[in-house]
XYZ file of C-alpha atoms in Angstrom:
321
model
C 50.325 -110.956 82.595
C 52.116 -109.086 79.794
C 51.464 -110.501 76.336
C 55.029 -110.006 75.014
C 57.548 -111.830 77.195
C 61.130 -110.969 76.255
C 63.768 -113.335 77.661
C 67.418 -112.270 77.771
C 70.453 -113.356 79.765
C 74.204 -113.664 79.682
C 75.512 -116.418 77.420
C 75.569 -119.758 79.176
C 72.726 -119.001 81.582
C 70.182 -121.041 79.589
C 67.996 -118.201 78.310
C 66.716 -120.203 75.317
C 65.732 -123.074 77.608
C 63.960 -120.638 79.937
C 62.157 -118.984 77.001
C 60.951 -122.386 75.779
C 59.770 -123.412 79.263
C 58.019 -120.054 79.683
C 56.170 -120.528 76.387
C 55.000 -123.966 77.551
C 53.933 -122.622 80.938
C 51.930 -119.802 79.362
C 50.213 -122.205 76.954
C 48.885 -124.383 79.759
C 45.095 -124.638 80.079
C 44.221 -124.145 76.442
C 46.207 -120.994 75.661
C 48.206 -120.414 72.487
C 51.716 -118.983 72.576
C 54.241 -118.058 69.920
C 57.927 -118.657 70.702
C 60.085 -116.346 68.603
C 63.779 -116.766 67.851
C 65.722 -113.748 66.548
C 69.374 -114.831 66.581
C 69.319 -117.453 63.833
C 70.827 -120.212 65.984
C 67.906 -122.661 65.678
C 68.179 -123.287 69.420
C 64.421 -123.721 69.753
C 64.334 -126.470 67.121
C 67.121 -128.309 68.946
C 65.349 -128.087 72.307
C 62.084 -129.440 70.916
C 63.930 -132.017 68.803
C 62.319 -130.871 65.587
C 63.668 -129.880 62.195
C 64.998 -126.364 61.590
C 62.313 -123.712 61.876
C 61.338 -121.980 58.623
C 60.217 -118.370 58.323
C 56.667 -119.318 59.185
C 54.770 -120.060 62.374
C 54.721 -123.779 63.106
C 53.169 -125.736 65.980
C 55.939 -127.485 67.896
C 54.366 -128.603 71.195
C 51.148 -129.210 73.078
C 50.984 -127.959 76.666
C 49.091 -129.574 79.560
C 45.394 -128.814 79.237
C 45.477 -128.706 75.439
C 47.345 -125.440 74.894
C 49.564 -125.013 71.856
C 53.074 -123.637 71.368
C 53.978 -122.290 67.959
C 57.484 -121.214 66.997
C 58.983 -118.803 64.467
C 62.589 -118.159 63.514
C 62.570 -114.591 62.222
C 64.778 -114.040 59.203
C 65.768 -110.385 58.794
C 65.850 -110.551 54.982
C 62.394 -112.093 54.730
C 61.089 -109.623 57.291
C 62.441 -106.745 55.204
C 60.682 -108.107 52.123
C 57.449 -108.259 54.138
C 58.044 -104.687 55.246
C 58.669 -103.443 51.704
C 55.521 -105.177 50.492
C 53.418 -103.901 53.402
C 54.384 -100.245 53.121
C 55.633 -99.789 49.562
C 53.819 -102.558 47.626
C 57.039 -103.553 45.866
C 56.009 -107.160 45.226
C 58.251 -108.561 42.505
C 60.586 -105.569 42.752
C 61.357 -106.571 46.341
C 62.264 -110.086 45.225
C 64.476 -108.602 42.542
C 66.295 -106.556 45.172
C 66.935 -109.760 47.094
C 68.453 -111.409 44.031
C 70.722 -108.408 43.564
C 71.915 -108.705 47.155
C 70.440 -105.379 48.231
C 68.420 -106.919 51.057
C 71.429 -108.711 52.498
C 73.463 -105.511 52.170
C 70.848 -103.454 54.004
C 70.482 -105.858 56.919
C 74.251 -106.389 57.264
C 75.574 -102.859 56.840
C 72.986 -101.353 59.187
C 72.453 -103.577 62.244
C 69.851 -101.123 63.510
C 67.668 -101.912 60.504
C 67.931 -105.610 61.296
C 66.843 -105.060 64.905
C 63.897 -102.902 63.790
C 62.714 -105.730 61.550
C 63.112 -108.401 64.216
C 61.319 -106.496 66.968
C 58.685 -105.312 64.519
C 57.804 -108.851 63.478
C 57.389 -109.942 67.113
C 55.230 -106.929 67.937
C 53.077 -107.603 64.861
C 52.365 -111.065 66.266
C 51.303 -109.455 69.553
C 48.909 -107.071 67.791
C 47.479 -109.595 65.320
C 43.764 -110.380 65.785
C 41.272 -112.967 64.665
C 38.191 -111.809 62.752
C 36.214 -111.745 65.989
C 38.779 -109.407 67.561
C 40.483 -111.947 69.816
C 44.309 -112.084 69.785
C 45.728 -114.813 67.552
C 48.242 -115.550 70.325
C 47.585 -115.174 74.032
C 51.302 -114.608 74.571
C 54.405 -114.093 72.450
C 57.719 -115.166 74.006
C 60.898 -113.802 72.423
C 64.239 -115.556 72.871
C 66.139 -112.272 72.672
C 69.827 -111.286 72.343
C 72.095 -111.451 75.426
C 71.864 -109.029 78.344
C 74.717 -106.842 77.119
C 72.796 -106.020 73.935
C 69.166 -106.227 75.002
C 68.490 -102.555 75.753
C 69.931 -101.330 72.450
C 68.090 -104.113 70.614
C 64.708 -103.181 72.068
C 65.252 -99.417 71.980
C 66.463 -99.145 68.384
C 62.983 -98.256 67.149
C 63.064 -95.147 69.335
C 66.238 -94.054 67.555
C 64.768 -94.807 64.140
C 61.576 -92.907 64.949
C 63.707 -89.906 65.873
C 65.674 -90.059 62.625
C 62.683 -90.595 60.350
C 60.304 -87.828 61.407
C 57.460 -88.722 59.060
C 56.283 -91.527 56.805
C 55.736 -95.274 57.186
C 59.150 -95.959 58.774
C 58.457 -93.420 61.513
C 54.937 -94.744 62.041
C 56.126 -98.371 62.191
C 58.867 -97.533 64.694
C 56.417 -95.605 66.848
C 53.941 -98.482 66.801
C 56.636 -100.968 67.842
C 57.828 -98.761 70.700
C 54.202 -98.342 71.727
C 54.172 -102.088 72.431
C 57.692 -102.424 73.853
C 57.312 -99.597 76.378
C 53.813 -100.546 77.470
C 52.454 -102.923 80.131
C 51.938 -105.401 77.278
C 55.688 -106.170 77.482
C 57.899 -107.606 80.214
C 61.654 -108.103 79.845
C 63.009 -111.000 81.927
C 66.717 -111.533 82.586
C 68.080 -115.029 83.186
C 71.038 -115.471 85.534
C 72.983 -118.036 87.491
C 74.039 -117.564 91.112
C 77.524 -116.569 90.000
C 79.287 -113.212 90.150
C 79.530 -112.320 86.441
C 75.963 -113.236 85.417
C 74.523 -111.526 88.504
C 76.514 -108.350 87.887
C 75.514 -108.324 84.221
C 71.889 -108.797 85.295
C 72.119 -105.836 87.677
C 73.674 -103.681 84.948
C 71.083 -104.843 82.413
C 68.173 -103.958 84.694
C 69.628 -100.503 85.293
C 69.936 -99.941 81.527
C 66.407 -101.155 80.845
C 65.012 -98.861 83.517
C 66.982 -95.886 82.192
C 65.561 -96.525 78.703
C 62.004 -96.733 80.019
C 61.647 -100.410 79.086
C 59.480 -102.603 81.369
C 61.494 -104.959 83.566
C 59.721 -108.230 84.330
C 61.437 -110.846 86.485
C 64.875 -112.166 87.215
C 64.953 -115.892 86.451
C 67.554 -117.667 88.579
C 68.348 -120.748 86.540
C 70.132 -124.047 87.261
C 69.682 -123.815 91.030
C 71.302 -126.807 92.701
C 69.877 -128.300 95.902
C 71.634 -127.419 99.153
C 72.859 -130.789 100.389
C 74.216 -129.605 103.744
C 72.465 -127.587 106.420
C 74.048 -124.510 107.969
C 75.882 -126.390 110.710
C 77.273 -128.930 108.252
C 78.451 -126.170 105.917
C 80.328 -124.499 108.772
C 81.794 -127.799 109.892
C 83.047 -128.570 106.381
C 85.804 -126.007 106.744
C 87.212 -127.637 109.896
C 89.698 -130.470 110.308
C 87.668 -133.573 111.105
C 89.755 -136.228 109.388
C 90.150 -138.570 112.331
C 86.490 -138.354 113.360
C 85.286 -139.024 109.795
C 87.660 -141.991 109.427
C 86.416 -143.486 112.696
C 82.788 -142.995 111.715
C 83.273 -144.630 108.322
C 85.128 -147.550 109.878
C 82.449 -147.971 112.564
C 79.765 -148.600 109.933
C 81.905 -151.106 108.076
C 83.152 -148.978 105.147
C 86.298 -150.572 103.771
C 89.223 -148.344 102.863
C 87.828 -145.573 105.049
C 91.138 -143.764 105.364
C 91.373 -143.242 101.591
C 87.870 -141.759 101.409
C 88.386 -139.015 103.961
C 90.229 -136.498 101.776
C 87.839 -136.754 98.785
C 84.846 -136.380 101.116
C 86.348 -133.333 102.787
C 87.221 -131.788 99.425
C 83.658 -132.218 98.164
C 82.192 -130.858 101.401
C 84.489 -127.830 101.276
C 83.616 -127.185 97.625
C 79.919 -127.411 98.436
C 80.397 -125.023 101.343
C 82.114 -122.507 99.063
C 79.306 -122.873 96.552
C 76.647 -122.290 99.209
C 78.441 -119.168 100.427
C 78.822 -117.816 96.876
C 75.132 -118.408 96.164
C 74.186 -116.731 99.440
C 76.197 -113.627 98.556
C 74.778 -113.472 95.028
C 71.212 -113.869 96.285
C 71.857 -110.836 98.475
C 72.943 -108.856 95.394
C 69.801 -109.891 93.514
C 67.612 -109.035 96.495
C 69.131 -105.547 96.469
C 67.988 -104.965 92.885
C 64.370 -105.072 93.973
C 63.038 -107.239 91.131
C 60.921 -110.326 91.892
C 62.437 -113.634 90.834
C 61.564 -117.090 89.613
C 63.879 -119.999 90.431
C 64.407 -123.021 88.222
C 66.262 -126.203 89.222
C 69.384 -127.603 87.640
C 68.466 -130.401 85.218
C 70.954 -133.181 85.771
C 69.817 -135.040 82.641
C 70.025 -131.953 80.433
C 67.378 -129.719 78.882
C 65.476 -132.297 76.830
C 61.734 -132.162 76.154
C 60.914 -133.823 79.466
C 63.090 -131.246 81.195
C 61.263 -128.390 79.468
C 57.906 -129.676 80.729
C 59.376 -129.990 84.215
C 60.602 -126.392 84.127
C 57.259 -125.212 82.737
C 55.460 -126.943 85.613
C 57.778 -125.233 88.091
C 57.106 -121.830 86.505
C 53.365 -122.464 86.774
C 53.810 -123.406 90.436
C 55.496 -120.033 90.982
C 52.642 -118.134 89.405
C 53.355 -117.904 85.667
C 50.112 -117.683 83.750
C 48.022 -116.894 86.816
C 45.299 -114.353 86.141
């Protein structure tokens, strides 16, 4: 399985939750994963109910089988200071630039520079090795920007490499793209079974493919159980008021007449939902990308919910050799 797992998705689809569950699933059986946040929202810290993540790798969870999940919130300014030290040995001069506001200016006025730093830091974690040559992390999971921005975010190093023909900037950008466009990387898109997220997922996959970036899986999130079978769904659209009232009364339900309309409304709404999901599954099937499915968590995405989702991902093959 690819060592850099990039997770994107339209806002509201639960991409941060999916990224966290994926990191847990990949850490099962003694593995070590790094969960990387690039948007500065501290969503990972909230999910794992821990304090805000600093710009350093910190262990935040233990997976079944003794695996470990580390997390890192990448700060573009700090990453730029690392970059300046790595390639230009600025040391104290780099810190002076920060005090003067030059670092903040550079990362704000040129969003492309910011994206280069963020992707570069994640790819460095992928390439990092122990003294014996083993990877420090078995997998790196990136909670990436939304679907509408993901291709530009990941492909910015290609643009930078084209602008800077020689030197350390060119070499760094080339090295990052060497990871992002290789089998070491998989870009997953999270969606719901609703029209807008599914369409944005289809568009996002087309853009990723056009840019030569490796598409991983579609993750269909918050899937609700189908409470009615096919016959019941079809029947829900009919007029069965009298029959339902008689049935309720026959089993001793008091006030049966007043329950009929609410029951029919709920059944009809469920029927519409089932039909919408059926049509959106057909759209996803037409894309030709394999999918994972994760259940709706009625109690919310707390730590117990994350472990439940991770277990479901493992059941569907995540982490299998």
